[in-house]
Amino acid sequence: MTSTARTITLTLDSGDIDLSFTVDERGKGHPFLLLHGGGGPQTVAGFAGLLAQQRPARVVTPVHPGFGGTARPDWLTDVPTLAQVYVRLLEELGLEDVTVVGNSIGGWIAAETALLGSDRISSVVLVNAAGIHVPGHPVADPFSLALARNRW
């Protein structure tokens, strides 16, 4: 396998952060930033490997600070700030034309990265995304929704 784990220190206006991530690289393919959900980075590891193998692609899978025994600095208190961390990571790695893929809370983070307007990001894929608040559009209560009557 061509997967390597790294930890680097990133500097933002808010402070420094040690960020752990894995890079699965097979050739010089398209770069992807793959953001995991609440189950942790292991929930997307298989997909990262498959994506890198099938394309080929360079797949960067960070561990959200506070997950997997990693430290979360006191100043990192919201998702928009975490999105800034990931855009800074793309800058540090020199990646361009990046597709950001986020699952669950990773989808929320991916949406927030898109809102930052980074030229390094070319597209965003949200998979079962949670979170983002849009004024004037309240989140639907899933328990109040009617079930589909037709089943296949």
Short mmCIF file of C-alpha atoms in Angstrom, two decimals:
data_model
loop_
_atom_site.label_atom_id
_atom_site.label_comp_id
_atom_site.label_asym_id
_atom_site.label_seq_id
_atom_site.Cartn_x
_atom_site.Cartn_y
_atom_site.Cartn_z
CA MET A 1 0.00 0.00 0.00
CA THR A 2 1.19 3.51 -0.72
CA SER A 3 -0.45 5.12 2.29
CA THR A 4 1.66 7.25 4.61
CA ALA A 5 0.69 8.89 7.91
CA ARG A 6 2.00 12.34 8.72
CA THR A 7 1.59 15.05 11.32
CA ILE A 8 2.43 18.67 10.57
CA THR A 9 2.09 21.93 12.45
CA LEU A 10 -0.07 24.53 10.73
CA THR A 11 -0.11 28.20 11.68
CA LEU A 12 -3.36 30.14 11.48
CA ASP A 13 -4.41 33.54 12.82
CA SER A 14 -6.06 31.70 15.73
CA GLY A 15 -2.89 29.80 16.65
CA ASP A 16 -0.86 26.71 15.81
CA ILE A 17 -2.31 23.25 15.38
CA ASP A 18 -0.73 19.83 14.97
CA LEU A 19 -2.74 18.05 12.28
CA SER A 20 -2.49 14.32 11.60
CA PHE A 21 -3.45 12.96 8.20
CA THR A 22 -2.89 10.09 5.83
CA VAL A 23 -1.96 10.43 2.18
CA ASP A 24 -2.80 7.57 -0.16
CA GLU A 25 -1.05 8.27 -3.42
CA ARG A 26 -0.87 6.09 -6.47
CA GLY A 27 0.63 8.05 -9.30
CA LYS A 28 0.15 11.76 -9.88
CA GLY A 29 -3.65 11.70 -10.01
CA HIS A 30 -6.31 14.20 -9.05
CA PRO A 31 -6.11 15.42 -5.42
CA PHE A 32 -8.95 14.69 -3.00
CA LEU A 33 -9.45 15.89 0.57
CA LEU A 34 -11.57 13.22 2.27
CA LEU A 35 -13.27 14.36 5.50
CA HIS A 36 -14.61 11.68 7.84
CA GLY A 37 -17.80 11.68 9.89
CA GLY A 38 -18.35 11.10 13.58
CA GLY A 39 -17.17 7.49 13.39
CA GLY A 40 -13.60 8.64 12.80
CA PRO A 41 -11.09 8.34 9.97
CA GLN A 42 -11.26 4.55 9.85
CA THR A 43 -14.78 4.87 8.41
CA VAL A 44 -13.41 6.33 5.16
CA ALA A 45 -10.05 4.52 4.98
CA GLY A 46 -11.34 1.82 2.62
CA PHE A 47 -12.89 4.39 0.31
CA ALA A 48 -9.66 6.42 0.32
CA GLY A 49 -7.68 3.37 -0.78
CA LEU A 50 -10.19 2.42 -3.45
CA LEU A 51 -10.34 5.99 -4.79
CA ALA A 52 -6.54 6.24 -4.94
CA GLN A 53 -6.31 2.88 -6.70
CA GLN A 54 -9.14 3.34 -9.18
CA ARG A 55 -8.34 6.85 -10.47
CA PRO A 56 -5.30 7.08 -9.69
CA ALA A 57 -5.61 9.87 -7.18
CA ARG A 58 -3.85 11.55 -4.30
CA VAL A 59 -6.22 11.19 -1.34
CA VAL A 60 -5.53 13.19 1.81
CA THR A 61 -7.53 12.02 4.83
CA PRO A 62 -7.05 14.18 7.92
CA VAL A 63 -8.02 13.22 11.45
CA HIS A 64 -10.29 15.93 12.82
CA PRO A 65 -8.58 17.42 15.90
CA GLY A 66 -9.96 15.68 18.99
CA PHE A 67 -10.61 12.39 17.16
CA GLY A 68 -8.44 9.30 17.45
CA GLY A 69 -6.54 10.58 20.46
CA THR A 70 -5.38 13.75 18.71
CA ALA A 71 -5.28 17.07 20.52
CA ARG A 72 -7.77 19.87 19.85
CA PRO A 73 -6.55 23.34 20.76
CA ASP A 74 -8.83 25.49 22.94
CA TRP A 75 -9.29 28.05 20.15
CA LEU A 76 -10.80 25.46 17.79
CA THR A 77 -14.44 25.66 18.85
CA ASP A 78 -16.49 25.60 15.64
CA VAL A 79 -16.77 24.04 12.21
CA PRO A 80 -15.99 27.19 10.17
CA THR A 81 -12.63 27.47 11.96
CA LEU A 82 -11.91 23.79 11.27
CA ALA A 83 -12.64 24.48 7.60
CA GLN A 84 -9.95 27.18 7.73
CA VAL A 85 -7.53 24.56 9.09
CA TYR A 86 -8.18 22.31 6.10
CA VAL A 87 -7.79 25.11 3.56
CA ARG A 88 -4.48 25.92 5.27
CA LEU A 89 -3.52 22.24 4.91
CA LEU A 90 -4.15 22.41 1.15
CA GLU A 91 -1.90 25.47 0.99
CA GLU A 92 0.84 23.76 3.00
CA LEU A 93 0.73 20.67 0.76
CA GLY A 94 0.66 22.83 -2.39
CA LEU A 95 -2.49 21.11 -3.67
CA GLU A 96 -4.68 22.69 -6.36
CA ASP A 97 -7.82 21.61 -8.23
CA VAL A 98 -8.84 19.66 -5.10
CA THR A 99 -12.12 17.81 -4.77
CA VAL A 100 -13.29 17.93 -1.15
CA VAL A 101 -15.45 14.95 -0.15
CA GLY A 102 -17.17 15.01 3.24
CA ASN A 103 -19.33 12.44 4.99
CA SER A 104 -21.71 13.31 7.84
CA ILE A 105 -20.01 15.98 9.96
CA GLY A 106 -17.23 15.86 7.36
CA GLY A 107 -19.89 17.01 4.88
CA TRP A 108 -20.60 20.01 7.05
CA ILE A 109 -16.89 20.81 7.19
CA ALA A 110 -16.65 20.35 3.40
CA ALA A 111 -19.54 22.79 2.88
CA GLU A 112 -17.81 25.32 5.12
CA THR A 113 -14.57 24.94 3.11
CA ALA A 114 -16.55 25.78 -0.04
CA LEU A 115 -17.91 28.92 1.62
CA LEU A 116 -14.33 30.12 2.19
CA GLY A 117 -13.89 30.47 -1.59
CA SER A 118 -10.40 29.00 -1.84
CA ASP A 119 -9.00 28.85 -5.36
CA ARG A 120 -7.43 25.52 -4.42
CA ILE A 121 -10.84 23.80 -4.27
CA SER A 122 -12.47 22.90 -7.60
CA SER A 123 -15.44 20.87 -6.35
CA VAL A 124 -17.17 19.64 -3.21
CA VAL A 125 -19.06 16.37 -2.68
CA LEU A 126 -21.39 16.09 0.33
CA VAL A 127 -22.32 12.58 1.43
CA ASN A 128 -25.12 12.38 4.00
CA ALA A 129 -23.97 15.79 5.25
CA ALA A 130 -25.05 17.19 8.57
CA GLY A 131 -24.95 20.59 10.12
CA ILE A 132 -24.74 23.70 8.05
CA HIS A 133 -27.27 26.34 9.06
CA VAL A 134 -28.85 28.44 6.32
CA PRO A 135 -30.84 31.41 7.64
CA GLY A 136 -34.48 31.19 6.63
CA HIS A 137 -34.28 27.46 5.94
CA PRO A 138 -34.85 25.50 9.15
CA VAL A 139 -33.63 21.93 9.40
CA ALA A 140 -36.48 19.46 8.85
CA ASP A 141 -37.58 17.35 11.79
CA PRO A 142 -37.20 13.79 10.42
CA PHE A 143 -39.80 12.47 12.87
CA SER A 144 -42.48 14.74 11.39
CA LEU A 145 -41.93 13.57 7.81
CA ALA A 146 -44.36 11.06 6.31
CA LEU A 147 -42.94 7.72 5.22
CA ALA A 148 -43.14 6.85 1.52
CA ARG A 149 -46.14 4.63 0.84
CA ASN A 150 -44.65 2.98 -2.23
CA ARG A 151 -41.93 0.45 -1.67
CA TRP A 152 -39.97 -1.27 -4.43
#
